[in-house]
Coordinates of C-alpha atoms in Angstrom, one line a residue:
Chain A
M16 CA -120.0 -98.1 -70.0
T17 CA -122.4 -101.0 -70.8
G18 CA -126.0 -100.5 -70.0
E19 CA -125.9 -96.9 -71.3
T20 CA -127.2 -96.3 -74.8
W21 CA -125.9 -93.2 -76.6
T22 CA -126.5 -93.3 -80.3
I23 CA -125.7 -90.4 -82.6
R24 CA -126.8 -90.6 -86.3
G25 CA -126.2 -87.8 -88.8
R26 CA -125.1 -86.5 -92.1
V27 CA -121.3 -86.1 -92.7
W28 CA -119.4 -82.9 -93.5
L29 CA -115.9 -83.9 -94.5
F30 CA -112.9 -81.8 -93.5
G31 CA -109.1 -82.2 -93.9
S32 CA -106.2 -82.6 -91.5
D33 CA -104.4 -80.1 -89.2
L34 CA -107.4 -77.7 -88.8
N35 CA -106.3 -75.3 -86.1
T36 CA -108.5 -73.2 -83.8
D37 CA -107.4 -70.0 -85.5
L38 CA -109.4 -71.2 -88.5
M39 CA -112.3 -72.1 -86.3
M40 CA -112.3 -68.8 -84.3
P41 CA -110.3 -66.2 -86.3
G42 CA -108.4 -63.5 -84.4
A43 CA -110.8 -60.9 -85.9
V44 CA -113.6 -62.2 -83.6
L45 CA -111.6 -63.2 -80.7
F46 CA -112.9 -60.2 -78.7
D47 CA -116.4 -60.3 -80.2
T48 CA -119.8 -61.7 -79.2
E49 CA -120.4 -65.4 -78.9
E50 CA -122.9 -65.2 -81.8
A51 CA -120.2 -63.5 -84.0
Q52 CA -117.7 -66.1 -83.0
T53 CA -120.1 -68.9 -83.8
R54 CA -120.9 -67.5 -87.3
A55 CA -117.2 -67.1 -88.0
L56 CA -116.5 -70.9 -87.7
F57 CA -114.4 -71.9 -90.7
S58 CA -115.3 -68.5 -92.3
G59 CA -111.9 -68.2 -94.0
H60 CA -111.3 -71.9 -94.6
R61 CA -114.8 -72.8 -95.9
P62 CA -116.9 -69.6 -96.3
G63 CA -120.6 -70.1 -95.7
W64 CA -120.4 -73.4 -93.9
A65 CA -121.8 -72.1 -90.7
D66 CA -125.0 -71.3 -92.6
Q67 CA -125.1 -74.6 -94.4
V68 CA -124.6 -77.0 -91.4
R69 CA -127.8 -78.2 -89.8
P70 CA -128.4 -79.4 -86.2
G71 CA -127.7 -83.1 -85.9
D72 CA -125.0 -83.1 -88.6
I73 CA -121.6 -84.7 -88.0
V74 CA -118.2 -83.2 -88.7
V75 CA -115.6 -85.7 -89.9
A76 CA -112.0 -84.6 -90.2
G77 CA -108.4 -85.9 -90.5
R78 CA -105.5 -85.8 -88.2
N79 CA -104.8 -83.3 -85.4
F80 CA -108.2 -81.7 -85.4
G81 CA -108.3 -78.5 -83.3
C82 CA -104.5 -77.9 -82.8
G83 CA -103.3 -74.5 -81.7
S84 CA -104.9 -71.9 -79.4
S85 CA -107.1 -72.6 -76.5
R86 CA -110.0 -70.6 -78.0
P87 CA -113.4 -71.9 -77.1
A88 CA -114.0 -73.3 -80.6
A89 CA -115.7 -76.5 -79.3
R90 CA -118.5 -74.2 -78.0
S91 CA -119.1 -72.9 -81.6
F92 CA -119.7 -76.4 -82.9
A93 CA -122.1 -77.0 -80.1
N94 CA -123.9 -73.7 -80.7
L95 CA -124.4 -74.7 -84.4
G96 CA -126.0 -78.0 -83.2
V97 CA -123.2 -80.3 -84.5
A98 CA -124.1 -83.7 -83.1
C99 CA -120.5 -85.0 -83.0
I100 CA -117.0 -84.4 -84.2
V101 CA -115.2 -87.6 -85.4
A102 CA -111.6 -87.2 -86.6
D103 CA -108.7 -89.5 -87.3
G104 CA -107.0 -87.7 -84.4
I105 CA -108.1 -84.8 -82.1
N106 CA -105.6 -82.4 -80.5
S107 CA -105.6 -83.1 -76.7
L108 CA -106.4 -79.5 -75.7
F109 CA -109.3 -79.4 -78.2
L110 CA -110.6 -82.8 -76.9
R111 CA -110.4 -81.3 -73.3
G112 CA -112.6 -78.5 -74.6
C113 CA -115.1 -81.0 -76.1
V114 CA -115.4 -82.6 -72.6
S115 CA -115.6 -79.3 -70.7
Y116 CA -117.9 -77.5 -73.1
G117 CA -120.1 -80.6 -73.7
M118 CA -119.4 -81.1 -77.4
P119 CA -119.5 -84.8 -78.3
A120 CA -116.3 -85.9 -80.0
L121 CA -114.5 -89.1 -80.9
A122 CA -111.1 -90.0 -82.3
C123 CA -111.5 -92.7 -84.9
P124 CA -108.4 -93.5 -86.9
G125 CA -109.2 -94.0 -90.6
I126 CA -112.6 -92.3 -90.5
S127 CA -111.7 -89.5 -92.9
G128 CA -110.8 -91.9 -95.6
A129 CA -113.8 -94.1 -95.1
V130 CA -116.7 -91.6 -95.6
A131 CA -117.9 -89.2 -98.3
E132 CA -119.5 -85.9 -97.6
G133 CA -123.3 -86.4 -97.2
D134 CA -123.0 -90.0 -96.0
V135 CA -125.1 -90.9 -93.0
V136 CA -123.1 -92.5 -90.2
T137 CA -124.1 -93.9 -86.8
L138 CA -121.9 -93.5 -83.7
W139 CA -121.9 -95.1 -80.3
P140 CA -119.5 -93.0 -78.2
C141 CA -119.7 -95.2 -75.1
E142 CA -118.8 -98.3 -77.1
A143 CA -116.2 -96.4 -79.2
R144 CA -117.9 -97.7 -82.4
V145 CA -118.7 -96.0 -85.7
E146 CA -121.0 -97.6 -88.4
L147 CA -120.5 -96.3 -91.9
L148 CA -123.0 -96.1 -94.8
G149 CA -123.2 -99.7 -96.0
G150 CA -122.7 -101.2 -92.5
A151 CA -118.9 -101.4 -92.2
V152 CA -117.8 -100.7 -88.6
L153 CA -114.8 -98.7 -87.4
K154 CA -113.3 -98.9 -83.9
A155 CA -112.9 -95.5 -82.2
V156 CA -110.5 -94.5 -79.4
S157 CA -112.3 -95.3 -76.1
L158 CA -112.8 -92.3 -73.8
P159 CA -113.1 -92.9 -70.0
A160 CA -116.6 -93.2 -68.7
D161 CA -116.3 -90.1 -66.5
L162 CA -115.3 -87.9 -69.5
L163 CA -118.1 -89.3 -71.7
R164 CA -120.6 -88.5 -68.9
T165 CA -119.4 -84.9 -68.6
M166 CA -119.3 -84.5 -72.4
R167 CA -122.9 -85.8 -72.7
A168 CA -124.2 -83.8 -69.7
G169 CA -123.2 -80.5 -71.3
G170 CA -119.8 -80.0 -69.8
I171 CA -118.5 -78.8 -66.5
L172 CA -120.2 -75.4 -66.3
P173 CA -123.6 -76.7 -65.1
A174 CA -121.9 -78.2 -62.0
L175 CA -120.0 -75.0 -61.2
E176 CA -123.2 -73.1 -61.4
Q177 CA -125.1 -75.6 -59.2
R178 CA -122.4 -75.4 -56.6
G179 CA -122.8 -71.6 -56.5
L180 CA -119.2 -71.0 -57.8
I181 CA -120.1 -69.3 -61.1
S182 CA -123.2 -67.1 -61.4
P183 CA -126.0 -68.2 -63.9
S184 CA -125.8 -66.6 -67.4
G185 CA -127.2 -63.0 -67.5
T186 CA -126.7 -62.3 -63.8
Q187 CA -123.4 -60.5 -63.9
G188 CA -123.2 -57.3 -62.0
Chain B
M8 CA -94.2 -113.7 -63.9
A9 CA -95.3 -110.1 -64.1
P10 CA -92.6 -107.6 -65.2
A11 CA -91.4 -105.2 -62.5
P12 CA -93.2 -101.9 -62.8
A13 CA -91.1 -99.2 -64.6
G14 CA -90.4 -95.9 -62.9
H15 CA -92.1 -92.6 -63.4
S16 CA -91.1 -89.5 -65.5
I17 CA -91.0 -86.1 -63.8
V18 CA -94.5 -85.1 -64.8
E19 CA -95.9 -88.4 -63.6
K20 CA -94.3 -88.0 -60.2
I21 CA -95.6 -84.4 -59.9
L22 CA -99.1 -85.3 -61.0
G23 CA -99.1 -88.4 -58.8
R24 CA -98.4 -86.2 -55.7
A25 CA -101.2 -83.8 -56.7
A26 CA -103.6 -86.7 -57.3
G27 CA -102.8 -88.4 -54.1
R28 CA -102.0 -91.7 -55.9
P29 CA -99.5 -92.9 -58.5
V30 CA -100.6 -92.0 -62.1
R31 CA -99.5 -93.4 -65.4
A32 CA -100.2 -92.9 -69.1
G33 CA -103.9 -93.3 -69.9
D34 CA -105.1 -92.5 -66.4
V35 CA -107.7 -89.9 -65.8
A36 CA -107.2 -88.1 -62.5
T37 CA -108.6 -85.2 -60.6
L38 CA -105.7 -83.1 -59.2
T39 CA -105.1 -80.4 -56.7
V40 CA -103.9 -77.3 -58.7
D41 CA -101.1 -75.2 -57.1
R42 CA -101.4 -72.3 -59.6
A43 CA -104.4 -71.2 -61.8
V44 CA -103.3 -68.5 -64.2
M45 CA -106.1 -66.2 -65.2
L46 CA -105.9 -63.6 -68.0
D47 CA -107.8 -60.7 -69.5
T48 CA -109.2 -63.3 -71.9
T49 CA -110.8 -65.1 -68.9
F50 CA -112.8 -62.0 -68.0
F51 CA -113.6 -61.3 -71.6
F52 CA -115.2 -64.8 -71.7
L53 CA -117.1 -64.3 -68.4
N54 CA -118.4 -60.9 -69.7
Q55 CA -119.4 -62.5 -72.9
M56 CA -121.5 -65.1 -71.0
R57 CA -122.7 -62.4 -68.6
R58 CA -121.4 -64.5 -65.7
E59 CA -119.2 -63.8 -62.8
I60 CA -117.1 -65.8 -60.3
L61 CA -118.8 -66.1 -56.9
S62 CA -116.2 -67.9 -54.9
V63 CA -112.5 -69.0 -55.2
A64 CA -110.8 -71.9 -53.6
D65 CA -107.7 -70.0 -52.5
P66 CA -106.8 -66.5 -53.7
D67 CA -103.1 -67.2 -53.2
R68 CA -103.2 -70.0 -55.8
I69 CA -104.4 -67.6 -58.4
V70 CA -102.2 -65.5 -60.7
L71 CA -104.0 -62.8 -62.7
V72 CA -102.3 -61.3 -65.7
F73 CA -103.6 -58.9 -68.3
D74 CA -101.5 -59.8 -71.4
H75 CA -103.4 -60.4 -74.6
E76 CA -104.5 -56.8 -75.2
V77 CA -102.7 -54.3 -73.0
P78 CA -103.4 -51.4 -73.0
A79 CA -107.0 -52.2 -74.1
P80 CA -107.5 -51.5 -77.8
S81 CA -111.3 -51.7 -77.6
A82 CA -114.2 -51.1 -75.2
L83 CA -114.9 -54.8 -74.9
S84 CA -111.3 -55.5 -74.0
A85 CA -111.3 -52.6 -71.5
A86 CA -114.5 -54.0 -69.9
A87 CA -112.8 -57.4 -69.5
Q88 CA -110.0 -55.7 -67.7
S89 CA -112.4 -53.8 -65.5
A90 CA -114.1 -57.0 -64.5
G91 CA -110.7 -58.6 -63.8
R92 CA -109.7 -55.7 -61.5
A93 CA -113.0 -56.0 -59.6
F94 CA -112.4 -59.7 -59.2
A95 CA -108.8 -59.1 -57.9
E96 CA -110.2 -56.5 -55.4
R97 CA -113.1 -58.7 -54.2
F98 CA -111.1 -61.8 -53.6
G99 CA -107.7 -60.2 -52.6
I100 CA -105.6 -61.6 -55.5
R101 CA -102.0 -60.7 -54.6
R102 CA -100.3 -62.1 -57.7
F103 CA -101.9 -59.6 -60.0
H104 CA -100.1 -58.1 -63.1
D105 CA -102.2 -55.1 -64.3
L106 CA -101.0 -52.5 -66.8
G107 CA -98.0 -50.7 -65.4
R108 CA -94.8 -51.6 -63.7
D109 CA -95.5 -55.4 -63.4
Q110 CA -97.2 -55.8 -66.8
G111 CA -96.1 -58.6 -69.0
I112 CA -96.9 -61.9 -70.7
S113 CA -98.1 -64.5 -68.2
H114 CA -95.9 -67.3 -69.5
V115 CA -92.8 -65.2 -68.9
L116 CA -94.0 -63.7 -65.6
V117 CA -94.7 -67.0 -63.9
S118 CA -91.1 -68.1 -64.2
E119 CA -89.5 -64.7 -63.9
N120 CA -91.4 -64.1 -60.6
A121 CA -91.4 -67.7 -59.4
H122 CA -95.2 -67.7 -59.1
V123 CA -94.8 -71.4 -59.6
L124 CA -92.0 -73.6 -58.1
P125 CA -90.5 -77.0 -58.8
G126 CA -92.8 -79.9 -58.1
E127 CA -96.0 -77.8 -58.4
V128 CA -99.0 -78.1 -60.8
L129 CA -100.0 -75.1 -62.9
V130 CA -102.9 -74.7 -65.3
G131 CA -103.6 -71.8 -67.6
S132 CA -106.2 -71.2 -70.3
D133 CA -103.7 -70.0 -72.9
S134 CA -102.3 -72.7 -75.1
H135 CA -98.7 -71.8 -74.4
S136 CA -99.1 -72.3 -70.6
Q137 CA -96.6 -75.2 -71.0
A138 CA -93.9 -72.5 -70.9
A139 CA -93.9 -72.7 -67.1
G140 CA -92.4 -76.2 -67.4
V141 CA -88.9 -74.7 -67.3
M142 CA -89.5 -74.4 -63.6
N143 CA -89.5 -78.2 -63.1
C144 CA -93.2 -78.1 -62.6
A145 CA -96.2 -79.7 -64.3
A146 CA -97.8 -77.0 -66.4
R147 CA -100.3 -77.3 -69.2
A148 CA -102.9 -75.5 -71.1
V149 CA -106.6 -76.2 -70.3
T150 CA -109.8 -74.5 -71.6
I151 CA -111.2 -71.4 -70.0
L152 CA -113.9 -73.5 -68.3
D153 CA -111.3 -75.8 -66.8
L154 CA -109.5 -72.8 -65.6
L155 CA -112.6 -71.5 -63.9
Q156 CA -113.1 -74.9 -62.3
A157 CA -109.5 -74.8 -61.0
A158 CA -109.9 -71.3 -59.6
T159 CA -113.2 -72.0 -57.9
T160 CA -112.7 -75.6 -56.7
G161 CA -108.9 -75.8 -56.6
E162 CA -109.0 -78.9 -58.8
A163 CA -108.7 -79.9 -62.5
W164 CA -109.2 -83.1 -64.4
L165 CA -106.5 -84.6 -66.5
Q166 CA -106.0 -87.5 -68.8
L167 CA -102.3 -88.4 -68.7
A168 CA -100.3 -89.1 -71.9
P169 CA -97.0 -91.1 -72.1
T170 CA -93.8 -89.1 -71.7
A171 CA -91.0 -88.9 -74.3
R172 CA -87.6 -87.7 -73.3
Y173 CA -85.1 -85.4 -75.0
D174 CA -81.5 -85.6 -73.7
I175 CA -79.9 -82.3 -74.6
A176 CA -76.2 -82.5 -75.6
G177 CA -73.5 -80.1 -76.8
R178 CA -74.0 -76.4 -77.1
L179 CA -75.4 -73.9 -79.7
S180 CA -73.1 -72.4 -82.3
P181 CA -72.7 -68.6 -82.3
G182 CA -75.6 -66.9 -84.0
V183 CA -78.0 -69.9 -83.4
G184 CA -80.8 -69.4 -80.9
A185 CA -83.3 -71.5 -78.9
M186 CA -85.9 -70.8 -81.6
D187 CA -83.7 -72.5 -84.1
V188 CA -83.7 -75.6 -81.8
F189 CA -87.5 -75.6 -81.9
L190 CA -87.5 -75.1 -85.7
H191 CA -85.0 -78.0 -85.9
L192 CA -87.3 -80.2 -83.9
A193 CA -90.4 -79.1 -85.8
G194 CA -88.7 -79.9 -89.1
Q195 CA -86.9 -83.1 -88.2
R196 CA -89.1 -84.7 -85.6
G197 CA -92.5 -83.2 -86.4
D198 CA -95.7 -84.0 -84.6
H199 CA -95.6 -85.1 -80.9
S200 CA -99.4 -85.5 -80.4
G201 CA -100.4 -87.6 -77.5
L202 CA -97.1 -87.2 -75.7
N203 CA -95.6 -85.2 -72.8
L204 CA -92.0 -84.0 -73.4
E205 CA -89.3 -84.1 -70.8
Y206 CA -86.1 -82.2 -71.4
G207 CA -82.8 -82.8 -69.5
G208 CA -79.3 -84.1 -70.1
P209 CA -75.8 -82.8 -70.0
G210 CA -76.3 -80.0 -72.5
L211 CA -79.3 -78.5 -70.5
G212 CA -76.9 -76.3 -68.4
S213 CA -75.7 -74.5 -71.6
L214 CA -79.2 -73.1 -72.1
S215 CA -80.4 -70.1 -70.1
I216 CA -83.8 -70.1 -68.4
A217 CA -85.1 -67.8 -71.2
E218 CA -83.8 -70.1 -73.9
R219 CA -85.4 -73.1 -72.2
R220 CA -88.6 -71.2 -71.9
T221 CA -88.6 -70.7 -75.7
L222 CA -88.4 -74.5 -76.1
A223 CA -91.1 -75.0 -73.5
T224 CA -93.5 -72.5 -75.1
M225 CA -93.0 -74.0 -78.5
T226 CA -93.6 -77.5 -77.3
T227 CA -97.2 -76.5 -77.7
E228 CA -96.6 -76.2 -81.4
L229 CA -95.2 -79.8 -81.4
N230 CA -98.7 -80.7 -80.2
A231 CA -97.4 -82.2 -77.0
D232 CA -99.2 -81.8 -73.6
F233 CA -96.7 -81.1 -70.8
A234 CA -93.1 -79.8 -71.3
T235 CA -91.1 -80.5 -68.2
F236 CA -87.5 -79.6 -67.6
E237 CA -85.1 -81.2 -65.1
A238 CA -84.0 -79.1 -62.2
D239 CA -80.3 -78.5 -62.8
D240 CA -78.0 -76.1 -60.8
R241 CA -78.8 -73.2 -63.2
L242 CA -82.6 -73.6 -62.5
L243 CA -82.1 -74.0 -58.8
A244 CA -80.1 -70.8 -58.7
H245 CA -82.8 -69.0 -60.6
V246 CA -85.5 -70.3 -58.2
A247 CA -83.4 -69.7 -55.0
E248 CA -83.2 -66.0 -55.9
R249 CA -87.0 -65.7 -56.2
A250 CA -88.8 -68.4 -54.2
D251 CA -91.0 -67.2 -51.3
R252 CA -91.8 -70.6 -50.0
P253 CA -90.3 -74.1 -49.7
F254 CA -90.3 -76.5 -52.7
I255 CA -89.1 -79.9 -53.6
P256 CA -87.4 -80.4 -57.0
V257 CA -88.5 -83.6 -58.9
A258 CA -86.1 -85.9 -60.8
P259 CA -87.2 -88.7 -63.0
D260 CA -86.9 -92.3 -61.7
P261 CA -83.7 -93.9 -63.2
D262 CA -86.0 -96.6 -64.7
A263 CA -88.7 -94.2 -65.9
A264 CA -90.8 -95.6 -68.8
Y265 CA -90.5 -93.3 -71.9
A266 CA -92.4 -93.5 -75.2
F267 CA -89.0 -92.8 -76.7
R268 CA -85.7 -91.3 -75.7
H269 CA -83.7 -89.2 -78.1
T270 CA -80.5 -87.2 -77.9
L271 CA -81.0 -83.6 -79.0
E272 CA -77.5 -82.5 -80.1
L273 CA -77.3 -78.7 -80.1
S274 CA -73.9 -78.2 -81.8
G275 CA -75.0 -79.1 -85.3
I276 CA -78.2 -77.0 -85.4
D277 CA -78.4 -74.5 -88.2
V278 CA -80.2 -71.1 -88.4
M279 CA -83.7 -72.1 -89.5
V280 CA -87.0 -70.7 -90.7
A281 CA -90.5 -72.1 -90.9
R282 CA -92.4 -71.4 -94.1
P283 CA -95.9 -69.9 -94.0
H284 CA -99.0 -71.6 -92.6
G285 CA -97.4 -74.3 -90.3
M286 CA -94.2 -75.4 -88.7
L287 CA -94.2 -79.2 -88.5
G288 CA -92.1 -80.6 -91.4
N289 CA -92.2 -77.1 -92.9
T290 CA -88.7 -75.7 -92.1
Q291 CA -85.5 -74.9 -93.9
P292 CA -82.1 -73.2 -93.3
A293 CA -82.6 -69.4 -93.3
A294 CA -79.8 -69.1 -95.9
T295 CA -81.7 -71.1 -98.4
T296 CA -84.9 -69.0 -98.7
G297 CA -83.9 -67.3 -101.9
A298 CA -84.1 -63.7 -100.9
Q299 CA -87.7 -63.9 -99.8
P300 CA -88.9 -60.3 -99.5
I301 CA -90.8 -59.1 -96.3
T302 CA -93.0 -56.2 -95.4
Q303 CA -93.1 -56.7 -91.6
A304 CA -90.8 -58.2 -89.0
F305 CA -91.8 -58.9 -85.4
I306 CA -89.8 -59.8 -82.3
G307 CA -91.7 -60.6 -79.1
S308 CA -94.3 -63.0 -77.6
C309 CA -94.0 -65.7 -74.9
A310 CA -91.6 -67.4 -77.3
N311 CA -89.0 -64.7 -77.9
G312 CA -89.5 -61.5 -75.9
S313 CA -86.8 -62.0 -73.4
L314 CA -83.9 -59.6 -72.6
E315 CA -81.6 -62.0 -74.4
D316 CA -83.8 -61.9 -77.4
I317 CA -83.8 -58.1 -77.5
A318 CA -80.0 -58.1 -76.9
A319 CA -79.6 -60.4 -79.9
A320 CA -81.7 -58.0 -82.0
A321 CA -79.7 -55.0 -80.8
Q322 CA -76.5 -56.7 -81.7
V323 CA -77.6 -57.1 -85.3
L324 CA -79.3 -53.7 -85.5
K325 CA -76.4 -51.6 -84.0
D326 CA -75.3 -49.1 -86.6
R327 CA -77.8 -50.5 -89.2
R328 CA -81.1 -49.3 -90.5
V329 CA -84.4 -51.2 -91.1
A330 CA -84.8 -51.5 -94.9
P331 CA -87.3 -49.1 -96.6
G332 CA -90.7 -50.8 -97.0
V333 CA -90.2 -53.0 -93.9
R334 CA -91.9 -52.3 -90.5
L335 CA -89.9 -53.8 -87.5
I336 CA -92.0 -54.1 -84.3
V337 CA -90.4 -55.2 -81.1
T338 CA -92.5 -56.1 -78.1
P339 CA -90.6 -57.0 -74.9
A340 CA -92.3 -59.8 -72.9
S341 CA -92.5 -57.8 -69.7
Q342 CA -92.1 -54.2 -68.5
A343 CA -89.2 -55.5 -66.3
I344 CA -87.5 -56.6 -69.5
W345 CA -88.4 -53.3 -71.2
R346 CA -86.8 -51.3 -68.3
E347 CA -83.6 -53.4 -68.3
A348 CA -83.4 -53.1 -72.1
L349 CA -83.6 -49.3 -71.7
V350 CA -80.9 -49.3 -69.0
R351 CA -78.6 -51.4 -71.2
G352 CA -79.1 -49.1 -74.2
Y353 CA -80.8 -51.8 -76.4
L354 CA -84.0 -49.8 -76.9
A355 CA -81.9 -46.8 -78.1
V356 CA -80.2 -49.0 -80.7
L357 CA -83.5 -50.5 -81.8
A358 CA -85.2 -47.1 -82.1
E359 CA -82.2 -45.6 -83.9
A360 CA -82.4 -48.4 -86.4
G361 CA -86.0 -47.7 -87.1
A362 CA -87.7 -50.3 -85.0
V363 CA -90.9 -49.4 -83.1
V364 CA -90.8 -50.7 -79.5
T365 CA -94.1 -51.3 -77.8
S366 CA -95.0 -52.0 -74.2
A367 CA -95.2 -55.6 -73.0
T368 CA -98.2 -57.6 -74.4
C369 CA -99.0 -60.6 -76.6
G370 CA -99.5 -57.9 -79.3
A371 CA -99.0 -58.8 -82.9
C372 CA -98.5 -62.5 -82.2
A373 CA -102.2 -63.0 -81.4
G374 CA -103.4 -60.7 -84.3
G375 CA -105.4 -58.4 -82.0
H376 CA -103.4 -55.2 -82.0
L377 CA -100.0 -53.5 -82.4
G378 CA -99.0 -54.9 -85.7
V379 CA -102.0 -56.7 -87.3
L380 CA -101.1 -58.0 -90.9
G381 CA -103.1 -56.9 -93.9
P382 CA -103.7 -58.8 -97.2
G383 CA -100.5 -59.3 -99.1
D384 CA -98.2 -58.7 -96.1
V385 CA -95.2 -61.0 -95.7
C386 CA -94.0 -61.1 -92.1
V387 CA -91.0 -62.8 -90.5
T388 CA -91.7 -63.3 -86.8
S389 CA -90.0 -64.8 -83.8
S390 CA -93.4 -65.3 -82.1
S391 CA -95.2 -68.5 -81.4
R392 CA -97.4 -69.4 -84.3
N393 CA -97.6 -68.9 -88.1
F394 CA -101.0 -70.4 -89.0
R395 CA -103.0 -68.8 -91.8
G396 CA -104.7 -65.7 -90.4
R397 CA -102.9 -65.9 -87.1
M398 CA -101.6 -62.3 -87.1
G399 CA -104.4 -60.7 -89.1
S400 CA -105.5 -61.2 -92.7
D401 CA -105.7 -64.8 -94.0
R402 CA -104.1 -63.4 -97.1
A403 CA -100.9 -62.6 -95.3
E404 CA -97.9 -64.9 -95.1
I405 CA -96.0 -65.6 -91.9
W406 CA -92.4 -67.0 -91.8
M407 CA -90.9 -67.8 -88.4
S408 CA -87.4 -67.5 -87.1
S409 CA -85.1 -66.5 -84.2
P410 CA -85.0 -62.8 -83.1
A411 CA -81.5 -62.4 -84.7
T412 CA -82.8 -63.7 -88.0
V413 CA -85.9 -61.4 -87.8
A414 CA -83.6 -58.4 -87.1
A415 CA -81.2 -59.2 -89.9
S416 CA -84.1 -59.8 -92.3
A417 CA -85.6 -56.4 -91.4
V418 CA -82.3 -54.8 -92.3
A419 CA -81.9 -56.7 -95.5
G420 CA -85.6 -56.4 -96.5
R421 CA -85.5 -60.1 -97.2
I422 CA -85.1 -63.3 -95.1
C423 CA -81.4 -63.9 -94.4
D424 CA -79.0 -65.7 -92.1
P425 CA -77.9 -63.2 -89.4
R426 CA -74.4 -64.7 -89.2
D427 CA -73.3 -62.8 -92.3
M428 CA -74.0 -59.4 -90.6
L429 CA -72.5 -60.6 -87.3
A430 CA -69.4 -61.7 -89.2
E431 CA -69.0 -58.2 -90.7
D432 CA -69.1 -56.8 -87.2
A433 CA -66.4 -59.2 -85.9
P434 CA -63.1 -57.3 -85.0

């Protein structure tokens, strides 16, 4: 992945471990609008957070982030403008979602214990590197170049649309 | 000198065939998908984005099942099902389970109807799609977008994890169910993130296909990727009765490389429960819960809605009544199971005991309809997940157990070990 520069710098929101997708997209909004689903992100777990987070912010969490249902919760983070999710560990189905929905995400063991809420951190996803406030560097888990490219390019939907397999948004019926 | 390459696990062999080249842990591959399982939720998502599918790779490789909310409890849900019916009509989807005779939960229907066969690759956008792994196939959950890619291009991408192996030995004690095996694993072995699980061994034959499916479904809750079962005689007999095309069962290489290999001894497993808000490292024997009172009890879902599960509940509930203050809801996993439970008299036993039996759907498990929990409710359920808010209010508590334990607890009004009641019934 050398030769490509992808730098993400933002303010940290710190979350715990084992945050499941039922917390990110509660059953009450499972059959509701995308807007309602986005506003409900962590509504039970951390009420009001969806109004506090700002575009460009970074979500840092502990182990097993995004376990549970295959709900399109990665999309909600992207809709709120979250620049990247960095967690000690990311559930494999949720990480798939981050690739396919185009939501930047990195697994970085130790990150949740190394930052405080409000810290500004810098990430280089292609180099699997995270620089903390004060300059210390943590090694992240490398993602294959293909997956990083898809994640960065907005996921797999644009290609399905360009190939004429799925209609553009708003064209149904 | 370089070491000799180790052999492949079942899932690596199946995925290698689908990728057209050998694959190992860590590899990213684009695979040909044999079965893409679409749901009512797929069409809800498309409606929500105001998009539609313009082309499919092969209509015979698509299975369409309405299961999350059937019959539709809302106009948005009904609109999703209308879009799904129009899709099935437009592209000629033969494997379509609409409301009616063939209705049911996708994870049960794909193995009961042999929509997928040994050696094949299946993807579905529900997180319990691993359930199909009982068929000696490679089945896993993907996102709805990945599912749309699989349906329209015939392909899906995958990053392959290492495989761990459980060799099943012994047999279950009376009154102990497959759900107890999962709860034992969740309590004793905990998180399996970043692994595929392979189940086989000399004790596998003692487990029915439905019991294996409970384990396969619940492998999702161990956070593993694929759950793949060996093709033993019992599975091959099940497939032979149903298959409409040729297939090749896949065995692991004798020198397969596993992340770990562990014997899962069935005979010592106790009747277990999981406490609220999680399963991993959060279980205990049902007899030790200290008369935990309940307000609702649920038997159903992809985990435990089989005919055997309903039979186990009926055995406990025969000549008994659900306790005052407890609501017992039973949701068979398919209408075929519902009909057979009717013929065998189980539904009459359940209804006489005071249980409410619904038609086949994901129902209360997904918190959408037919038994949503309110604040302060305490539920014991045999369904697939007990996260906070899963079945409704985030101020409800969800305990998990086998169907027999749910039924006995509904009678007692508190969580208890069903073997005490079963012992009373013994001649």
